[in-house]
């Protein structure tokens, strides 16, 4: 019985050796360890504005569909190593593979095996994150450039010479019930009308907290103004003006353009207007003077506020650091934005609740507070 077992083991060993020899013959190589590869393919990744401050979750991001697909970049002639000195393989050829990391996925579409001389010992491995750092960084920069508005669409007004050296703040200003009280297109902003309509508290008392907060957060800064209102299209602007009789906010010589001229014209101030809107249809800043329909008819107001903030953030991805200030007259909207908006690591969000009607009624009298997200 033992002799039969021994014979069986010898027979199995012979079969395995024969199979290995055939495999070597088929591939023309002996057992190998480290392989030098030149690869082309696609990278799928979550950009800073897509991921926000949240940690990337494990899994293949190339399959992601919501809330938006992952960003994509092509690469070619990327040299990296498959295998290592501690590993073995029956093959000496580089293989077409997929590598899944936290927040990005690499998919080879073609790969070429190079000689070992083309891969010095310092060459990183294909499955190391650091190998793909430069590819991702370059792609994120190119993507951010494509998302930005044409520089000709940016309106600037300054009364200083060092604007480009200053820290940057971005203001997302709500209109109806909020900044409309200081809008020159609003017939209700006049002191005489306001003081007659709300005799309990005069115009200056109600607007001074807003103006003081604007002055405090913009002193010595480069200021980028965004539309923080749900007036995200010509249709929205026209509809809200008819309903509230408080003036137009968008377009040439209306509220937002006038604010840049007003505040930017003050001593030592640097202001600019970014006209990005949700109705731009993937063409940044293309809706400002176009008669386009509302882009958010099926959304809640809370979701609209979050979306317009994230849309504006895409304009700021190339900045070193930005403090974001979001003004609104609805505290519950601001709470939603603080909780759900995706804020990139180089930005800090603050929300400021200001409803001038509360001051007019005497419901509040204090200074405006900025709440950090």
mmCIF file of C-alpha atoms in Angstrom:
data_model
loop_
_atom_site.group_PDB
_atom_site.id
_atom_site.type_symbol
_atom_site.label_atom_id
_atom_site.label_comp_id
_atom_site.label_asym_id
_atom_site.label_seq_id
_atom_site.Cartn_x
_atom_site.Cartn_y
_atom_site.Cartn_z
ATOM 1 C CA UNK A 1 0.000 0.000 0.000
ATOM 2 C CA UNK A 2 2.821 2.381 0.891
ATOM 3 C CA UNK A 3 4.577 1.495 -2.374
ATOM 4 C CA UNK A 4 1.405 2.443 -4.292
ATOM 5 C CA UNK A 5 1.176 5.798 -2.501
ATOM 6 C CA UNK A 6 4.813 6.561 -3.246
ATOM 7 C CA UNK A 7 4.331 5.726 -6.914
ATOM 8 C CA UNK A 8 1.274 7.993 -7.037
ATOM 9 C CA UNK A 9 3.182 10.928 -5.530
ATOM 10 C CA UNK A 10 6.034 10.457 -8.011
ATOM 11 C CA UNK A 11 3.559 10.387 -10.874
ATOM 12 C CA UNK A 12 1.917 13.638 -9.708
ATOM 13 C CA UNK A 13 5.298 15.334 -9.368
ATOM 14 C CA UNK A 14 6.179 14.318 -12.917
ATOM 15 C CA UNK A 15 2.882 15.698 -14.250
ATOM 16 C CA UNK A 16 3.381 19.060 -12.460
ATOM 17 C CA UNK A 17 6.942 19.331 -13.785
ATOM 18 C CA UNK A 18 5.758 18.583 -17.313
ATOM 19 C CA UNK A 19 3.014 21.257 -17.077
ATOM 20 C CA UNK A 20 5.496 23.851 -15.817
ATOM 21 C CA UNK A 21 7.854 23.018 -18.665
ATOM 22 C CA UNK A 22 5.045 23.413 -21.195
ATOM 23 C CA UNK A 23 4.086 26.760 -19.645
ATOM 24 C CA UNK A 24 7.674 27.938 -19.893
ATOM 25 C CA UNK A 25 7.828 26.811 -23.482
ATOM 26 C CA UNK A 26 4.620 28.615 -24.338
ATOM 27 C CA UNK A 27 5.772 31.944 -22.868
ATOM 28 C CA UNK A 28 9.459 31.554 -23.630
ATOM 29 C CA UNK A 29 10.521 32.552 -20.112
ATOM 30 C CA UNK A 30 11.644 31.004 -16.843
ATOM 31 C CA UNK A 31 10.225 31.860 -13.407
ATOM 32 C CA UNK A 32 10.420 35.632 -12.965
ATOM 33 C CA UNK A 33 9.875 38.230 -10.229
ATOM 34 C CA UNK A 34 10.055 41.914 -11.179
ATOM 35 C CA UNK A 35 8.606 43.096 -14.514
ATOM 36 C CA UNK A 36 9.179 46.563 -16.044
ATOM 37 C CA UNK A 37 6.014 47.880 -17.737
ATOM 38 C CA UNK A 38 4.998 50.798 -19.939
ATOM 39 C CA UNK A 39 1.222 51.238 -19.690
ATOM 40 C CA UNK A 40 -1.601 53.230 -21.256
ATOM 41 C CA UNK A 41 -5.152 53.440 -19.973
ATOM 42 C CA UNK A 42 -7.690 55.395 -17.989
ATOM 43 C CA UNK A 43 -7.811 56.856 -14.507
ATOM 44 C CA UNK A 44 -11.162 57.388 -12.791
ATOM 45 C CA UNK A 45 -11.078 59.598 -9.714
ATOM 46 C CA UNK A 46 -13.120 61.755 -7.375
ATOM 47 C CA UNK A 47 -11.943 65.357 -7.711
ATOM 48 C CA UNK A 48 -11.774 67.692 -4.726
ATOM 49 C CA UNK A 49 -15.210 69.205 -5.408
ATOM 50 C CA UNK A 50 -16.748 65.749 -5.915
ATOM 51 C CA UNK A 51 -15.332 64.267 -2.745
ATOM 52 C CA UNK A 52 -15.372 67.324 -0.484
ATOM 53 C CA UNK A 53 -13.850 66.867 2.956
ATOM 54 C CA UNK A 54 -15.145 63.299 3.276
ATOM 55 C CA UNK A 55 -12.731 60.390 3.208
ATOM 56 C CA UNK A 56 -12.820 58.308 0.054
ATOM 57 C CA UNK A 57 -14.588 54.987 0.444
ATOM 58 C CA UNK A 58 -13.130 51.694 -0.792
ATOM 59 C CA UNK A 59 -14.359 50.385 -4.110
ATOM 60 C CA UNK A 60 -14.087 50.900 -7.858
ATOM 61 C CA UNK A 61 -15.077 54.551 -8.513
ATOM 62 C CA UNK A 62 -15.322 53.921 -12.275
ATOM 63 C CA UNK A 63 -18.763 52.408 -11.629
ATOM 64 C CA UNK A 64 -20.016 55.434 -9.693
ATOM 65 C CA UNK A 65 -23.093 57.142 -11.164
ATOM 66 C CA UNK A 66 -24.477 59.355 -8.344
ATOM 67 C CA UNK A 67 -24.453 62.139 -7.454
ATOM 68 C CA UNK A 68 -22.259 62.418 -10.561
ATOM 69 C CA UNK A 69 -19.852 60.098 -12.389
ATOM 70 C CA UNK A 70 -16.197 60.060 -11.400
ATOM 71 C CA UNK A 71 -13.801 62.290 -13.320
ATOM 72 C CA UNK A 72 -11.729 60.574 -15.975
ATOM 73 C CA UNK A 73 -8.243 61.011 -17.394
ATOM 74 C CA UNK A 74 -6.245 59.124 -20.006
ATOM 75 C CA UNK A 75 -2.573 58.273 -19.528
ATOM 76 C CA UNK A 76 0.119 56.763 -21.745
ATOM 77 C CA UNK A 77 3.775 55.747 -21.472
ATOM 78 C CA UNK A 78 3.439 55.372 -17.704
ATOM 79 C CA UNK A 79 6.352 53.245 -16.479
ATOM 80 C CA UNK A 80 5.879 51.143 -13.376
ATOM 81 C CA UNK A 81 6.759 47.735 -11.996
ATOM 82 C CA UNK A 82 4.575 44.661 -11.655
ATOM 83 C CA UNK A 83 5.785 42.098 -9.149
ATOM 84 C CA UNK A 84 8.735 42.532 -6.797
ATOM 85 C CA UNK A 85 11.901 40.879 -5.577
ATOM 86 C CA UNK A 86 9.804 39.015 -3.026
ATOM 87 C CA UNK A 87 7.275 37.624 -5.540
ATOM 88 C CA UNK A 88 7.415 34.956 -8.236
ATOM 89 C CA UNK A 89 5.484 34.377 -11.438
ATOM 90 C CA UNK A 90 5.348 31.894 -14.289
ATOM 91 C CA UNK A 91 5.287 34.836 -16.715
ATOM 92 C CA UNK A 92 7.800 37.481 -17.616
ATOM 93 C CA UNK A 93 5.222 39.625 -19.437
ATOM 94 C CA UNK A 94 3.430 42.642 -17.982
ATOM 95 C CA UNK A 95 -0.310 42.167 -17.725
ATOM 96 C CA UNK A 96 -3.303 44.416 -18.455
ATOM 97 C CA UNK A 97 -4.706 45.016 -14.991
ATOM 98 C CA UNK A 98 -7.083 47.154 -12.932
ATOM 99 C CA UNK A 99 -5.883 48.749 -9.694
ATOM 100 C CA UNK A 100 -8.438 50.019 -7.185
ATOM 101 C CA UNK A 101 -7.420 52.628 -4.604
ATOM 102 C CA UNK A 102 -9.319 54.840 -2.176
ATOM 103 C CA UNK A 103 -10.855 57.554 -4.366
ATOM 104 C CA UNK A 104 -9.475 56.451 -7.739
ATOM 105 C CA UNK A 105 -9.177 53.482 -10.086
ATOM 106 C CA UNK A 106 -6.523 52.678 -12.708
ATOM 107 C CA UNK A 107 -7.463 50.571 -15.736
ATOM 108 C CA UNK A 108 -4.781 49.500 -18.203
ATOM 109 C CA UNK A 109 -5.949 49.295 -21.810
ATOM 110 C CA UNK A 110 -2.521 48.271 -23.137
ATOM 111 C CA UNK A 111 0.843 47.442 -21.635
ATOM 112 C CA UNK A 112 4.314 46.745 -22.990
ATOM 113 C CA UNK A 113 7.064 44.812 -21.249
ATOM 114 C CA UNK A 114 10.393 46.636 -21.101
ATOM 115 C CA UNK A 115 13.880 45.526 -20.219
ATOM 116 C CA UNK A 116 14.982 45.743 -16.602
ATOM 117 C CA UNK A 117 17.414 48.511 -17.549
ATOM 118 C CA UNK A 118 14.415 50.762 -18.265
ATOM 119 C CA UNK A 119 13.244 50.420 -14.658
ATOM 120 C CA UNK A 120 15.866 51.392 -12.090
ATOM 121 C CA UNK A 121 15.394 50.155 -8.548
ATOM 122 C CA UNK A 122 13.669 53.430 -7.627
ATOM 123 C CA UNK A 123 10.797 52.813 -10.077
ATOM 124 C CA UNK A 124 7.528 52.541 -8.159
ATOM 125 C CA UNK A 125 5.151 49.624 -8.429
ATOM 126 C CA UNK A 126 1.955 49.793 -10.472
ATOM 127 C CA UNK A 127 -0.206 49.055 -7.449
ATOM 128 C CA UNK A 128 1.311 51.861 -5.308
ATOM 129 C CA UNK A 129 -0.765 55.051 -5.019
ATOM 130 C CA UNK A 130 2.315 57.288 -5.298
ATOM 131 C CA UNK A 131 2.879 55.991 -8.846
ATOM 132 C CA UNK A 132 -0.236 57.795 -10.039
ATOM 133 C CA UNK A 133 0.075 61.003 -8.031
ATOM 134 C CA UNK A 134 1.452 63.129 -10.886
ATOM 135 C CA UNK A 135 -1.123 61.760 -13.365
ATOM 136 C CA UNK A 136 -3.982 62.619 -11.034
ATOM 137 C CA UNK A 137 -2.605 66.022 -10.087
ATOM 138 C CA UNK A 138 -2.153 67.040 -13.736
ATOM 139 C CA UNK A 139 -5.645 65.840 -14.626
ATOM 140 C CA UNK A 140 -7.271 67.672 -11.706
ATOM 141 C CA UNK A 141 -5.551 70.888 -12.771
ATOM 142 C CA UNK A 142 -6.696 70.510 -16.387
ATOM 143 C CA UNK A 143 -10.223 69.714 -15.231
ATOM 144 C CA UNK A 144 -10.327 72.776 -12.969
ATOM 145 C CA UNK A 145 -9.172 74.987 -15.840
ATOM 146 C CA UNK A 146 -11.942 73.649 -18.105
ATOM 147 C CA UNK A 147 -14.568 74.294 -15.431
ATOM 148 C CA UNK A 148 -13.597 77.932 -14.989
ATOM 149 C CA UNK A 149 -15.433 80.814 -16.609
ATOM 150 C CA UNK A 150 -13.742 82.710 -19.406
ATOM 151 C CA UNK A 151 -11.694 85.508 -17.874
ATOM 152 C CA UNK A 152 -13.516 88.007 -20.092
ATOM 153 C CA UNK A 153 -16.749 87.206 -18.242
ATOM 154 C CA UNK A 154 -15.285 88.106 -14.828
ATOM 155 C CA UNK A 155 -16.170 91.655 -13.840
ATOM 156 C CA UNK A 156 -13.674 93.405 -11.568
ATOM 157 C CA UNK A 157 -13.656 96.645 -9.618
ATOM 158 C CA UNK A 158 -10.838 97.577 -7.278
ATOM 159 C CA UNK A 159 -9.434 100.547 -5.455
ATOM 160 C CA UNK A 160 -6.155 98.903 -4.445
ATOM 161 C CA UNK A 161 -2.944 97.744 -6.108
ATOM 162 C CA UNK A 162 -2.274 94.457 -4.284
ATOM 163 C CA UNK A 163 -5.466 92.510 -5.065
ATOM 164 C CA UNK A 164 -3.667 89.444 -6.464
ATOM 165 C CA UNK A 165 -1.589 89.090 -3.271
ATOM 166 C CA UNK A 166 -4.481 89.115 -0.826
ATOM 167 C CA UNK A 167 -6.260 86.195 0.851
ATOM 168 C CA UNK A 168 -9.424 85.258 -1.029
ATOM 169 C CA UNK A 169 -12.982 85.204 0.266
ATOM 170 C CA UNK A 170 -16.013 84.158 -1.770
ATOM 171 C CA UNK A 171 -19.457 85.512 -0.938
ATOM 172 C CA UNK A 172 -22.603 83.691 -2.002
ATOM 173 C CA UNK A 173 -25.290 86.325 -1.576
ATOM 174 C CA UNK A 174 -28.967 85.457 -1.328
ATOM 175 C CA UNK A 175 -31.298 88.077 -2.798
ATOM 176 C CA UNK A 176 -34.995 87.881 -1.852
ATOM 177 C CA UNK A 177 -35.432 88.726 1.822
ATOM 178 C CA UNK A 178 -31.699 89.135 2.289
ATOM 179 C CA UNK A 179 -29.384 91.314 0.174
ATOM 180 C CA UNK A 180 -32.294 92.752 -1.833
ATOM 181 C CA UNK A 181 -32.675 95.381 0.895
ATOM 182 C CA UNK A 182 -29.413 97.002 -0.283
ATOM 183 C CA UNK A 183 -30.071 96.485 -4.000
ATOM 184 C CA UNK A 184 -30.239 99.624 -6.137
ATOM 185 C CA UNK A 185 -32.694 97.881 -8.448
ATOM 186 C CA UNK A 186 -35.139 97.346 -5.574
ATOM 187 C CA UNK A 187 -37.721 100.135 -5.238
ATOM 188 C CA UNK A 188 -38.291 99.073 -1.634
ATOM 189 C CA UNK A 189 -34.757 99.760 -0.538
ATOM 190 C CA UNK A 190 -35.314 103.532 -0.416
ATOM 191 C CA UNK A 191 -35.181 104.908 3.105
ATOM 192 C CA UNK A 192 -38.350 106.992 2.747
ATOM 193 C CA UNK A 193 -40.429 104.019 1.528
ATOM 194 C CA UNK A 194 -38.915 101.650 4.072
ATOM 195 C CA UNK A 195 -39.347 103.968 7.044
ATOM 196 C CA UNK A 196 -43.025 104.523 6.211
ATOM 197 C CA UNK A 197 -43.690 100.807 5.729
ATOM 198 C CA UNK A 198 -41.810 99.700 8.867
ATOM 199 C CA UNK A 199 -41.963 102.607 11.327
ATOM 200 C CA UNK A 200 -40.804 100.490 14.248
ATOM 201 C CA UNK A 201 -37.235 100.219 12.956
ATOM 202 C CA UNK A 202 -35.745 102.474 10.302
ATOM 203 C CA UNK A 203 -33.819 101.527 7.184
ATOM 204 C CA UNK A 204 -30.381 102.205 8.620
ATOM 205 C CA UNK A 205 -31.040 100.101 11.718
ATOM 206 C CA UNK A 206 -32.111 97.140 9.604
ATOM 207 C CA UNK A 207 -29.325 97.294 7.015
ATOM 208 C CA UNK A 208 -26.339 98.285 9.137
ATOM 209 C CA UNK A 209 -25.785 94.721 10.510
ATOM 210 C CA UNK A 210 -25.509 93.424 6.930
ATOM 211 C CA UNK A 211 -23.180 96.182 5.790
ATOM 212 C CA UNK A 212 -21.017 95.798 8.879
ATOM 213 C CA UNK A 213 -20.651 92.050 8.346
ATOM 214 C CA UNK A 214 -19.755 92.569 4.677
ATOM 215 C CA UNK A 215 -17.107 95.082 5.708
ATOM 216 C CA UNK A 216 -15.690 92.814 8.425
ATOM 217 C CA UNK A 217 -15.255 89.712 6.266
ATOM 218 C CA UNK A 218 -13.895 91.556 3.217
ATOM 219 C CA UNK A 219 -11.408 93.976 4.819
ATOM 220 C CA UNK A 220 -7.983 93.469 3.262
ATOM 221 C CA UNK A 221 -9.251 90.583 1.118
ATOM 222 C CA UNK A 222 -9.784 89.796 -2.528
ATOM 223 C CA UNK A 223 -13.549 89.285 -2.790
ATOM 224 C CA UNK A 224 -15.320 87.059 -5.331
ATOM 225 C CA UNK A 225 -19.078 87.568 -5.389
ATOM 226 C CA UNK A 226 -21.421 84.750 -6.486
ATOM 227 C CA UNK A 227 -25.183 84.542 -6.882
ATOM 228 C CA UNK A 228 -26.339 82.701 -3.768
ATOM 229 C CA UNK A 229 -29.988 83.213 -4.640
ATOM 230 C CA UNK A 230 -32.301 80.682 -6.260
ATOM 231 C CA UNK A 231 -32.453 83.210 -9.102
ATOM 232 C CA UNK A 232 -30.297 80.923 -11.216
ATOM 233 C CA UNK A 233 -31.710 81.885 -14.607
ATOM 234 C CA UNK A 234 -33.467 84.700 -16.429
ATOM 235 C CA UNK A 235 -36.774 82.934 -15.798
ATOM 236 C CA UNK A 236 -36.117 82.733 -12.037
ATOM 237 C CA UNK A 237 -35.043 86.372 -11.864
ATOM 238 C CA UNK A 238 -38.034 87.641 -13.812
ATOM 239 C CA UNK A 239 -40.503 85.507 -11.850
ATOM 240 C CA UNK A 240 -39.187 86.540 -8.418
ATOM 241 C CA UNK A 241 -39.106 90.197 -9.389
ATOM 242 C CA UNK A 242 -42.745 90.076 -10.499
ATOM 243 C CA UNK A 243 -43.759 88.215 -7.356
ATOM 244 C CA UNK A 244 -41.792 90.331 -4.856
ATOM 245 C CA UNK A 245 -41.509 93.627 -6.728
ATOM 246 C CA UNK A 246 -37.925 93.968 -5.519
ATOM 247 C CA UNK A 247 -35.866 94.408 -8.688
ATOM 248 C CA UNK A 248 -33.739 92.308 -11.016
ATOM 249 C CA UNK A 249 -30.582 90.650 -9.722
ATOM 250 C CA UNK A 250 -28.964 89.121 -12.821
ATOM 251 C CA UNK A 251 -27.705 90.591 -16.060
ATOM 252 C CA UNK A 252 -26.182 93.853 -17.155
ATOM 253 C CA UNK A 253 -26.452 96.753 -14.701
ATOM 254 C CA UNK A 254 -28.627 94.852 -12.259
ATOM 255 C CA UNK A 255 -28.076 94.139 -8.563
ATOM 256 C CA UNK A 256 -24.985 91.886 -8.573
ATOM 257 C CA UNK A 257 -23.077 93.972 -11.105
ATOM 258 C CA UNK A 258 -23.916 97.122 -9.154
ATOM 259 C CA UNK A 259 -22.698 95.634 -5.876
ATOM 260 C CA UNK A 260 -19.287 94.928 -7.388
ATOM 261 C CA UNK A 261 -19.099 98.506 -8.607
ATOM 262 C CA UNK A 262 -20.284 99.885 -5.269
ATOM 263 C CA UNK A 263 -18.141 97.829 -2.871
ATOM 264 C CA UNK A 264 -15.170 97.522 -5.209
ATOM 265 C CA UNK A 265 -15.087 101.289 -5.567
ATOM 266 C CA UNK A 266 -14.570 101.856 -1.862
ATOM 267 C CA UNK A 267 -11.097 102.670 -0.592
ATOM 268 C CA UNK A 268 -8.667 99.741 -0.480
ATOM 269 C CA UNK A 269 -11.246 97.220 -1.748
ATOM 270 C CA UNK A 270 -10.875 94.461 -4.355
ATOM 271 C CA UNK A 271 -14.098 92.935 -5.688
ATOM 272 C CA UNK A 272 -14.981 90.760 -8.653
ATOM 273 C CA UNK A 273 -18.159 89.082 -9.889
ATOM 274 C CA UNK A 274 -18.259 85.473 -11.009
ATOM 275 C CA UNK A 275 -21.477 84.937 -12.981
ATOM 276 C CA UNK A 276 -21.633 81.125 -12.755
ATOM 277 C CA UNK A 277 -25.257 79.909 -12.615
ATOM 278 C CA UNK A 278 -26.961 76.528 -12.552
ATOM 279 C CA UNK A 279 -28.547 77.372 -15.918
ATOM 280 C CA UNK A 280 -25.150 77.530 -17.655
ATOM 281 C CA UNK A 281 -25.637 74.021 -19.120
ATOM 282 C CA UNK A 282 -21.980 72.958 -18.756
ATOM 283 C CA UNK A 283 -20.793 76.227 -20.342
ATOM 284 C CA UNK A 284 -19.611 78.223 -17.288
ATOM 285 C CA UNK A 285 -20.896 81.792 -17.059
ATOM 286 C CA UNK A 286 -22.872 81.562 -20.312
ATOM 287 C CA UNK A 287 -26.328 82.439 -18.910
ATOM 288 C CA UNK A 288 -25.796 85.907 -17.494
ATOM 289 C CA UNK A 289 -27.542 87.804 -20.254
ATOM 290 C CA UNK A 290 -29.397 84.861 -21.848
ATOM 291 C CA UNK A 291 -33.123 84.164 -21.539
ATOM 292 C CA UNK A 292 -32.877 80.673 -20.106
ATOM 293 C CA UNK A 293 -35.377 78.610 -18.151
ATOM 294 C CA UNK A 294 -35.151 77.673 -14.485
ATOM 295 C CA UNK A 295 -32.800 74.724 -13.923
ATOM 296 C CA UNK A 296 -34.177 73.699 -10.523
ATOM 297 C CA UNK A 297 -37.953 73.402 -10.957
ATOM 298 C CA UNK A 298 -38.007 69.827 -9.616
ATOM 299 C CA UNK A 299 -35.671 70.505 -6.667
ATOM 300 C CA UNK A 300 -36.316 71.659 -3.136
ATOM 301 C CA UNK A 301 -34.988 75.051 -2.073
ATOM 302 C CA UNK A 302 -32.496 73.315 0.235
ATOM 303 C CA UNK A 303 -31.117 71.208 -2.594
ATOM 304 C CA UNK A 304 -30.926 74.243 -4.878
ATOM 305 C CA UNK A 305 -28.869 76.161 -2.329
ATOM 306 C CA UNK A 306 -26.472 73.247 -1.954
ATOM 307 C CA UNK A 307 -26.162 72.755 -5.710
ATOM 308 C CA UNK A 308 -25.491 76.413 -6.477
ATOM 309 C CA UNK A 309 -22.778 76.521 -3.809
ATOM 310 C CA UNK A 310 -21.094 73.427 -5.232
ATOM 311 C CA UNK A 311 -21.401 74.896 -8.732
ATOM 312 C CA UNK A 312 -19.627 78.054 -7.590
ATOM 313 C CA UNK A 313 -16.926 76.053 -5.819
ATOM 314 C CA UNK A 314 -15.884 74.630 -9.203
ATOM 315 C CA UNK A 315 -14.725 78.161 -10.056
ATOM 316 C CA UNK A 316 -12.384 78.203 -7.052
ATOM 317 C CA UNK A 317 -10.524 74.900 -7.369
ATOM 318 C CA UNK A 318 -7.256 76.541 -8.459
ATOM 319 C CA UNK A 319 -7.162 78.914 -5.487
ATOM 320 C CA UNK A 320 -4.719 78.218 -2.651
ATOM 321 C CA UNK A 321 -7.329 78.749 0.068
ATOM 322 C CA UNK A 322 -10.778 80.314 0.107
ATOM 323 C CA UNK A 323 -13.113 81.239 2.940
ATOM 324 C CA UNK A 324 -16.692 80.797 1.719
ATOM 325 C CA UNK A 325 -19.463 82.973 3.202
ATOM 326 C CA UNK A 326 -23.017 81.948 2.380
ATOM 327 C CA UNK A 327 -25.761 84.485 3.225
ATOM 328 C CA UNK A 328 -29.423 83.509 3.366
ATOM 329 C CA UNK A 329 -32.629 84.581 5.101
ATOM 330 C CA UNK A 330 -33.643 80.974 5.867
ATOM 331 C CA UNK A 331 -31.719 79.398 8.745
ATOM 332 C CA UNK A 332 -32.961 75.912 7.824
ATOM 333 C CA UNK A 333 -31.524 76.239 4.315
ATOM 334 C CA UNK A 334 -28.162 77.173 5.807
ATOM 335 C CA UNK A 335 -28.248 74.224 8.168
ATOM 336 C CA UNK A 336 -28.857 71.918 5.187
ATOM 337 C CA UNK A 337 -25.962 73.475 3.260
ATOM 338 C CA UNK A 338 -23.573 73.087 6.194
ATOM 339 C CA UNK A 339 -24.520 69.424 6.506
ATOM 340 C CA UNK A 340 -24.583 68.300 2.882
ATOM 341 C CA UNK A 341 -22.447 70.601 0.702
ATOM 342 C CA UNK A 342 -19.189 69.056 -0.507
ATOM 343 C CA UNK A 343 -16.424 71.457 0.527
ATOM 344 C CA UNK A 344 -12.891 70.789 -0.803
ATOM 345 C CA UNK A 345 -9.982 70.660 1.674
ATOM 346 C CA UNK A 346 -8.642 74.061 0.566
ATOM 347 C CA UNK A 347 -11.884 75.830 1.507
ATOM 348 C CA UNK A 348 -13.763 76.671 4.701
ATOM 349 C CA UNK A 349 -17.501 77.301 4.676
ATOM 350 C CA UNK A 350 -19.266 79.803 6.946
ATOM 351 C CA UNK A 351 -22.986 80.508 6.817
ATOM 352 C CA UNK A 352 -24.565 83.813 7.847
ATOM 353 C CA UNK A 353 -28.259 84.133 8.566
ATOM 354 C CA UNK A 354 -29.684 87.551 7.706
ATOM 355 C CA UNK A 355 -33.379 88.307 7.218
ATOM 356 C CA UNK A 356 -33.964 92.043 7.144
ATOM 357 C CA UNK A 357 -37.663 91.553 7.905
ATOM 358 C CA UNK A 358 -36.745 90.192 11.340
ATOM 359 C CA UNK A 359 -34.891 93.421 12.087
ATOM 360 C CA UNK A 360 -37.787 95.475 10.745
ATOM 361 C CA UNK A 361 -40.203 93.692 13.069
ATOM 362 C CA UNK A 362 -37.858 93.905 16.034
ATOM 363 C CA UNK A 363 -37.566 90.102 16.232
ATOM 364 C CA UNK A 364 -33.776 90.386 16.328
ATOM 365 C CA UNK A 365 -31.300 93.183 16.972
ATOM 366 C CA UNK A 366 -27.896 91.528 17.297
ATOM 367 C CA UNK A 367 -24.888 91.390 15.017
ATOM 368 C CA UNK A 368 -24.706 88.754 12.298
ATOM 369 C CA UNK A 369 -22.897 85.560 13.235
ATOM 370 C CA UNK A 370 -20.811 83.399 10.896
ATOM 371 C CA UNK A 371 -21.277 79.689 11.660
ATOM 372 C CA UNK A 372 -18.489 77.401 10.508
ATOM 373 C CA UNK A 373 -19.444 74.151 8.787
#
